[in-house]
Amino acid sequence: LSYMMADDEQRPRTISDLTRPRHATQQTAIGPTRSCGDLDKKELFFLVSTILALLATLGLTIYRLTSVAAGSADFTFALVLIINTVACLIFVVHGLMRERPYEVAIFIIADVIVLIYCIVNYAEKPRWDDPTEHAVKLVRLILVVIFSVVCVPLAVYITVSFYQSRNLIFRTVGANAELQDMCDLTFFNEALLKLDFQLELSMVVLVLNKGTADVGTEDIVVLSVGTLFVLSWALLGYLAMRFENKVVVIIFLVLWWCEPAYIIYKMVDVARLLHGNLTGEAALVPAAAIACGIAACLVHSLVLMVTWRVWSNFGKGLKEKVYGQTGAGDRSKVVEEETKT
């Protein structure tokens, strides 16, 4: 054994050695993931501070949710803020631990949206209406502003660093530039699926024009089935890429039209309310629903285009590199890709 180790140390290093996963990368069920020891000081500071700030914002928003009427715009916006805060936590943790620049970039956009919401929500009512309400909004606004000033520039730096270096992608698929581009495209599509699900959940809440006050049995059934459908559709897209299954991709693409059809229907319905007698605070939720619906349709269309491109990369050895799935008919493809690198 000692002779074999000595011989291994003396032989020259090859590309295979350089691309072999290091202790800093762990193979998990969802693919290669960095260990906590692989995070540098900037990334660790960003991760800890972001989690603490988002948890504080989440706690204040939940408290706010319990203190307002279910039929108010504040209740609806509080639910949307909770959804986006939880999504930000997922994007930050997953983006850092798996070096996903697109997910960190989505977090930046989501944080700016949360900041705008907190500013508008704080300024929309006179301060003397409710001292407790004013205090909660002010503390939340201060936390979000401080967090944005400190962490957003750091998030931009991390996003650019991940995108330029591609360290984890290199350690996963090797030095083959074609495989790296395919891997990057697949990761981009995964980020879009998460964003699409986040926007659809926000849309489901925003179309409840009076919070949960006037939601009937039919609305509950429709919203429950709709949420379950969107979640199932996102999982279907992930599994299609994960296992490179063309049948699942076809089902995924055939069901694509259901979400934009529902969104457009609700946008037309909400637009009628907006052009009615709604003014002031009552018009905020319909306006936000239309803006969210437009964003959701754009992201959903982008998912369609990127998925089509990812589909064209099936069978080229990416699945075997990322997830270690090597079937009997795939080994020759993997050997061929190893030779190219």
Short mmCIF file of C-alpha atoms in Angstrom, two decimals:
data_model
loop_
_atom_site.label_atom_id
_atom_site.label_comp_id
_atom_site.label_asym_id
_atom_site.label_seq_id
_atom_site.Cartn_x
_atom_site.Cartn_y
_atom_site.Cartn_z
CA LEU A 1 0.00 0.00 0.00
CA SER A 2 2.82 2.42 0.89
CA TYR A 3 4.58 1.53 -2.39
CA MET A 4 1.43 2.34 -4.35
CA MET A 5 1.02 5.70 -2.54
CA ALA A 6 4.64 6.63 -3.21
CA ASP A 7 4.30 5.69 -6.86
CA ASP A 8 1.12 7.81 -7.10
CA GLU A 9 2.91 10.82 -5.62
CA GLN A 10 5.86 10.52 -8.04
CA ARG A 11 3.88 10.22 -11.27
CA PRO A 12 3.18 13.44 -13.24
CA ARG A 13 -0.16 15.20 -12.76
CA THR A 14 -2.74 14.81 -15.53
CA ILE A 15 -5.96 16.58 -16.51
CA SER A 16 -7.85 13.77 -14.79
CA ASP A 17 -6.14 14.68 -11.49
CA LEU A 18 -6.93 18.36 -11.86
CA THR A 19 -10.61 17.74 -12.56
CA ARG A 20 -11.03 15.09 -9.88
CA PRO A 21 -13.47 16.32 -7.19
CA ARG A 22 -11.63 17.70 -4.18
CA HIS A 23 -12.64 17.40 -0.54
CA ALA A 24 -14.27 20.82 -0.88
CA THR A 25 -16.90 19.32 -3.20
CA GLN A 26 -19.36 16.71 -2.02
CA GLN A 27 -21.44 14.52 -4.32
CA THR A 28 -25.06 14.69 -3.17
CA ALA A 29 -28.42 13.53 -4.55
CA ILE A 30 -28.84 16.89 -6.33
CA GLY A 31 -25.30 16.94 -7.71
CA PRO A 32 -21.91 18.32 -6.60
CA THR A 33 -22.18 20.69 -3.63
CA ARG A 34 -19.53 22.75 -1.85
CA SER A 35 -18.72 22.07 1.78
CA CYS A 36 -18.88 24.90 4.33
CA GLY A 37 -15.08 24.80 4.57
CA ASP A 38 -14.84 25.78 0.91
CA LEU A 39 -16.53 29.16 1.52
CA ASP A 40 -14.13 32.11 1.75
CA LYS A 41 -14.56 34.90 4.29
CA LYS A 42 -16.63 37.14 1.99
CA GLU A 43 -18.99 34.31 1.11
CA LEU A 44 -19.32 33.19 4.72
CA PHE A 45 -20.06 36.76 5.88
CA PHE A 46 -22.60 37.17 3.10
CA LEU A 47 -24.30 33.86 3.93
CA VAL A 48 -24.56 34.46 7.68
CA SER A 49 -25.62 38.13 7.44
CA THR A 50 -28.17 37.38 4.74
CA ILE A 51 -29.77 34.52 6.67
CA LEU A 52 -29.98 36.62 9.86
CA ALA A 53 -31.45 39.64 8.04
CA LEU A 54 -33.99 37.56 6.12
CA LEU A 55 -35.05 35.69 9.25
CA ALA A 56 -35.54 39.01 11.07
CA THR A 57 -37.60 40.35 8.15
CA LEU A 58 -39.60 37.14 8.08
CA GLY A 59 -40.33 37.36 11.81
CA LEU A 60 -41.48 40.99 11.60
CA THR A 61 -43.66 40.20 8.58
CA ILE A 62 -45.31 37.25 10.33
CA TYR A 63 -45.99 39.49 13.32
CA ARG A 64 -47.43 42.06 10.93
CA LEU A 65 -49.58 39.37 9.33
CA THR A 66 -51.20 38.52 12.66
CA SER A 67 -52.01 42.15 13.48
CA VAL A 68 -53.86 43.30 10.35
CA ALA A 69 -57.30 42.50 8.96
CA ALA A 70 -57.49 39.61 6.51
CA GLY A 71 -59.35 41.78 4.01
CA SER A 72 -56.71 44.52 3.83
CA ALA A 73 -54.02 45.13 1.23
CA ASP A 74 -51.41 44.91 4.00
CA PHE A 75 -52.42 41.30 4.66
CA THR A 76 -52.04 40.36 0.99
CA PHE A 77 -48.69 42.12 0.65
CA ALA A 78 -47.46 40.50 3.87
CA LEU A 79 -48.18 37.06 2.40
CA VAL A 80 -46.31 37.99 -0.79
CA LEU A 81 -43.38 39.29 1.26
CA ILE A 82 -43.22 36.00 3.19
CA ILE A 83 -43.13 34.03 -0.08
CA ASN A 84 -40.35 36.22 -1.48
CA THR A 85 -38.35 36.16 1.76
CA VAL A 86 -38.40 32.37 1.86
CA ALA A 87 -37.45 32.31 -1.83
CA CYS A 88 -34.52 34.65 -1.09
CA LEU A 89 -33.29 32.25 1.60
CA ILE A 90 -33.40 29.36 -0.86
CA PHE A 91 -31.65 31.33 -3.60
CA VAL A 92 -28.87 32.49 -1.26
CA VAL A 93 -28.12 29.12 0.35
CA HIS A 94 -28.43 27.10 -2.84
CA GLY A 95 -26.66 29.74 -4.92
CA LEU A 96 -23.64 29.86 -2.61
CA MET A 97 -23.32 26.17 -1.80
CA ARG A 98 -23.64 25.15 -5.45
CA GLU A 99 -21.99 28.22 -7.06
CA ARG A 100 -25.05 29.28 -9.04
CA PRO A 101 -24.51 32.88 -10.23
CA TYR A 102 -27.99 33.08 -11.71
CA GLU A 103 -29.67 32.30 -8.39
CA VAL A 104 -27.57 34.90 -6.56
CA ALA A 105 -28.53 37.39 -9.30
CA ILE A 106 -32.22 36.54 -8.84
CA PHE A 107 -31.77 37.12 -5.12
CA ILE A 108 -30.46 40.63 -5.87
CA ILE A 109 -33.56 41.43 -7.95
CA ALA A 110 -35.84 39.99 -5.27
CA ASP A 111 -34.11 42.04 -2.57
CA VAL A 112 -34.59 45.27 -4.55
CA ILE A 113 -38.30 44.41 -4.95
CA VAL A 114 -38.61 43.78 -1.20
CA LEU A 115 -36.87 47.11 -0.50
CA ILE A 116 -39.28 48.99 -2.79
CA TYR A 117 -42.24 47.28 -1.13
CA CYS A 118 -41.03 48.17 2.37
CA ILE A 119 -40.54 51.83 1.38
CA VAL A 120 -43.99 52.08 -0.24
CA ASN A 121 -45.66 50.21 2.62
CA TYR A 122 -44.05 52.48 5.22
CA ALA A 123 -45.01 55.69 3.38
CA GLU A 124 -48.56 54.80 2.35
CA LYS A 125 -50.24 55.66 5.70
CA PRO A 126 -49.81 58.58 8.13
CA ARG A 127 -47.46 57.76 11.01
CA TRP A 128 -49.98 58.72 13.69
CA ASP A 129 -52.59 56.13 12.61
CA ASP A 130 -51.11 53.31 14.69
CA PRO A 131 -47.85 53.75 16.68
CA THR A 132 -47.24 49.98 16.91
CA GLU A 133 -47.80 49.48 13.19
CA HIS A 134 -45.50 52.41 12.45
CA ALA A 135 -42.76 50.99 14.70
CA VAL A 136 -42.89 47.54 13.06
CA LYS A 137 -42.76 49.04 9.55
CA LEU A 138 -39.91 51.37 10.51
CA VAL A 139 -37.78 48.62 12.08
CA ARG A 140 -38.37 46.37 9.06
CA LEU A 141 -37.49 49.18 6.66
CA ILE A 142 -34.27 49.99 8.54
CA LEU A 143 -33.23 46.33 8.53
CA VAL A 144 -33.89 45.97 4.80
CA VAL A 145 -32.05 49.21 3.94
CA ILE A 146 -28.97 48.30 6.00
CA PHE A 147 -28.97 44.80 4.58
CA SER A 148 -29.32 46.05 1.00
CA VAL A 149 -26.52 48.59 1.35
CA VAL A 150 -24.12 46.02 2.82
CA CYS A 151 -25.03 42.76 1.10
CA VAL A 152 -26.27 43.67 -2.38
CA PRO A 153 -22.84 44.96 -3.58
CA LEU A 154 -21.28 41.81 -2.10
CA ALA A 155 -23.89 39.70 -3.88
CA VAL A 156 -23.01 41.42 -7.17
CA TYR A 157 -19.32 40.64 -6.57
CA ILE A 158 -20.10 36.98 -5.82
CA THR A 159 -22.34 36.70 -8.88
CA VAL A 160 -19.64 38.03 -11.21
CA SER A 161 -16.98 35.85 -9.52
CA PHE A 162 -19.06 32.67 -9.90
CA TYR A 163 -19.97 33.46 -13.50
CA GLN A 164 -16.38 34.16 -14.55
CA SER A 165 -14.59 31.40 -12.63
CA ARG A 166 -16.97 28.45 -13.11
CA ASN A 167 -14.96 26.61 -10.47
CA LEU A 168 -17.63 24.11 -9.47
CA ILE A 169 -18.61 23.50 -13.08
CA PHE A 170 -14.95 22.83 -13.92
CA ARG A 171 -14.63 20.39 -11.03
CA THR A 172 -17.86 18.73 -12.13
CA VAL A 173 -17.54 18.29 -15.90
CA GLY A 174 -13.83 18.92 -16.47
CA ALA A 175 -12.06 21.15 -18.96
CA ASN A 176 -14.35 20.43 -21.91
CA ALA A 177 -15.72 23.87 -22.88
CA GLU A 178 -18.77 22.39 -24.62
CA LEU A 179 -19.77 20.42 -21.52
CA GLN A 180 -19.22 23.49 -19.35
CA ASP A 181 -21.61 25.54 -21.51
CA MET A 182 -24.23 22.77 -21.43
CA CYS A 183 -23.90 22.52 -17.64
CA ASP A 184 -24.21 26.29 -17.26
CA LEU A 185 -27.35 26.33 -19.43
CA THR A 186 -28.92 23.54 -17.37
CA PHE A 187 -28.20 25.40 -14.11
CA PHE A 188 -29.72 28.55 -15.63
CA ASN A 189 -32.88 26.64 -16.46
CA GLU A 190 -33.11 25.29 -12.90
CA ALA A 191 -32.92 28.85 -11.57
CA LEU A 192 -35.68 29.94 -13.98
CA LEU A 193 -37.92 27.09 -12.78
CA LYS A 194 -37.53 28.27 -9.17
CA LEU A 195 -38.23 31.88 -10.17
CA ASP A 196 -41.26 30.82 -12.20
CA PHE A 197 -42.68 28.96 -9.20
CA GLN A 198 -42.03 31.94 -6.92
CA LEU A 199 -43.81 34.37 -9.28
CA GLU A 200 -46.77 32.03 -9.73
CA LEU A 201 -47.21 31.68 -5.95
CA SER A 202 -47.10 35.46 -5.61
CA MET A 203 -49.67 35.76 -8.39
CA VAL A 204 -51.98 33.30 -6.65
CA VAL A 205 -51.92 35.47 -3.51
CA LEU A 206 -52.23 38.81 -5.31
CA VAL A 207 -55.35 37.84 -7.24
CA LEU A 208 -57.09 37.49 -3.88
CA ASN A 209 -58.20 41.11 -4.02
CA LYS A 210 -59.44 41.17 -0.43
CA GLY A 211 -56.83 38.98 1.20
CA THR A 212 -58.51 35.83 2.49
CA ALA A 213 -61.70 37.52 3.64
CA ASP A 214 -63.92 36.65 0.67
CA VAL A 215 -62.34 33.40 -0.52
CA GLY A 216 -65.07 30.84 -1.15
CA THR A 217 -64.92 27.07 -1.52
CA GLU A 218 -64.53 27.29 -5.28
CA ASP A 219 -61.63 29.74 -4.94
CA ILE A 220 -59.89 27.51 -2.40
CA VAL A 221 -60.20 24.48 -4.70
CA VAL A 222 -58.97 26.41 -7.75
CA LEU A 223 -56.04 27.97 -5.90
CA SER A 224 -55.06 24.68 -4.23
CA VAL A 225 -55.14 22.77 -7.50
CA GLY A 226 -53.33 25.60 -9.27
CA THR A 227 -50.54 25.72 -6.69
CA LEU A 228 -50.16 21.94 -6.79
CA PHE A 229 -50.07 22.03 -10.59
CA VAL A 230 -47.34 24.69 -10.70
CA LEU A 231 -45.25 22.77 -8.15
CA SER A 232 -45.70 19.53 -10.10
CA TRP A 233 -44.82 21.27 -13.37
CA ALA A 234 -41.59 22.69 -11.89
CA LEU A 235 -40.64 19.26 -10.48
CA LEU A 236 -41.42 17.72 -13.86
CA GLY A 237 -39.02 20.16 -15.53
CA TYR A 238 -36.28 19.43 -13.01
CA LEU A 239 -36.67 15.65 -13.30
CA ALA A 240 -36.67 15.88 -17.11
CA MET A 241 -33.25 17.58 -16.99
CA ARG A 242 -32.00 15.43 -14.11
CA PHE A 243 -32.61 12.13 -15.93
CA GLU A 244 -32.51 13.50 -19.51
CA ASN A 245 -35.88 11.87 -20.20
CA LYS A 246 -37.36 13.01 -23.51
CA VAL A 247 -40.86 11.70 -22.71
CA VAL A 248 -40.98 13.78 -19.52
CA VAL A 249 -39.75 16.82 -21.48
CA ILE A 250 -42.57 16.40 -24.01
CA ILE A 251 -45.16 16.22 -21.21
CA PHE A 252 -43.52 19.26 -19.59
CA LEU A 253 -43.71 21.27 -22.82
CA VAL A 254 -47.28 20.16 -23.62
CA LEU A 255 -48.44 21.44 -20.22
CA TRP A 256 -46.56 24.73 -20.64
CA TRP A 257 -49.57 26.72 -21.89
CA CYS A 258 -51.72 26.09 -18.77
CA GLU A 259 -49.92 28.62 -16.55
CA PRO A 260 -49.90 31.61 -18.96
CA ALA A 261 -53.55 30.89 -19.83
CA TYR A 262 -54.50 31.12 -16.16
CA ILE A 263 -52.33 34.21 -15.60
CA ILE A 264 -53.79 36.08 -18.58
CA TYR A 265 -57.33 35.18 -17.49
CA LYS A 266 -56.70 36.54 -13.97
CA MET A 267 -54.94 39.63 -15.32
CA VAL A 268 -57.98 40.49 -17.44
CA ASP A 269 -60.23 39.89 -14.45
CA VAL A 270 -58.06 42.08 -12.20
CA ALA A 271 -57.77 44.80 -14.87
CA ARG A 272 -61.54 45.19 -14.83
CA LEU A 273 -61.40 45.88 -11.11
CA LEU A 274 -58.52 48.31 -11.59
CA HIS A 275 -60.47 50.32 -14.19
CA GLY A 276 -63.54 50.38 -11.97
CA ASN A 277 -63.96 52.48 -8.85
CA LEU A 278 -60.81 51.31 -7.07
CA THR A 279 -58.59 54.12 -5.83
CA GLY A 280 -55.76 54.62 -3.38
CA GLU A 281 -54.77 51.59 -1.29
CA ALA A 282 -57.48 49.40 -2.87
CA ALA A 283 -55.80 49.77 -6.29
CA LEU A 284 -52.36 48.68 -5.09
CA VAL A 285 -53.06 44.94 -5.03
CA PRO A 286 -54.60 44.74 -8.57
CA ALA A 287 -51.74 46.85 -9.97
CA ALA A 288 -49.17 44.57 -8.29
CA ALA A 289 -51.01 41.50 -9.60
CA ILE A 290 -50.80 42.78 -13.19
CA ALA A 291 -47.08 43.59 -12.83
CA CYS A 292 -46.44 40.16 -11.30
CA GLY A 293 -48.45 38.47 -14.06
CA ILE A 294 -46.44 40.18 -16.79
CA ALA A 295 -43.17 39.12 -15.13
CA ALA A 296 -44.46 35.57 -14.68
CA CYS A 297 -45.42 35.29 -18.37
CA LEU A 298 -42.00 36.56 -19.47
CA VAL A 299 -40.13 34.14 -17.20
CA HIS A 300 -42.43 31.27 -18.23
CA SER A 301 -41.71 31.99 -21.91
CA LEU A 302 -37.98 32.07 -21.18
CA VAL A 303 -38.28 28.67 -19.47
CA LEU A 304 -39.81 27.29 -22.67
CA MET A 305 -36.95 28.56 -24.86
CA VAL A 306 -34.16 27.45 -22.52
CA THR A 307 -35.74 24.01 -21.95
CA TRP A 308 -35.84 23.49 -25.71
CA ARG A 309 -32.09 24.19 -25.88
CA VAL A 310 -31.37 21.95 -22.88
CA TRP A 311 -33.33 19.16 -24.58
CA SER A 312 -30.97 19.35 -27.57
CA ASN A 313 -28.05 18.57 -25.21
CA PHE A 314 -29.48 15.27 -23.98
CA GLY A 315 -27.26 12.23 -24.51
CA LYS A 316 -23.99 14.16 -24.72
CA GLY A 317 -22.54 13.00 -21.40
CA LEU A 318 -23.66 15.83 -19.11
CA LYS A 319 -25.89 13.66 -16.90
CA GLU A 320 -23.04 11.22 -16.28
CA LYS A 321 -20.66 14.01 -15.32
CA VAL A 322 -23.01 15.92 -13.01
CA TYR A 323 -24.88 13.07 -11.33
CA GLY A 324 -22.63 10.09 -11.97
CA GLN A 325 -25.36 8.19 -13.81
CA THR A 326 -23.59 5.89 -16.24
CA GLY A 327 -25.69 3.29 -17.94
CA ALA A 328 -24.45 0.50 -20.18
CA GLY A 329 -25.15 2.50 -23.31
CA ASP A 330 -23.62 5.70 -21.97
CA ARG A 331 -20.13 4.56 -20.99
CA SER A 332 -18.70 5.03 -24.47
CA LYS A 333 -19.98 8.62 -24.51
CA VAL A 334 -18.31 9.36 -21.16
CA VAL A 335 -15.02 7.80 -22.30
CA GLU A 336 -15.18 9.89 -25.46
CA GLU A 337 -15.73 13.11 -23.47
CA GLU A 338 -12.88 12.19 -21.09
CA THR A 339 -10.60 11.75 -24.12
CA LYS A 340 -11.55 15.18 -25.46
CA THR A 341 -10.64 16.84 -22.15
#
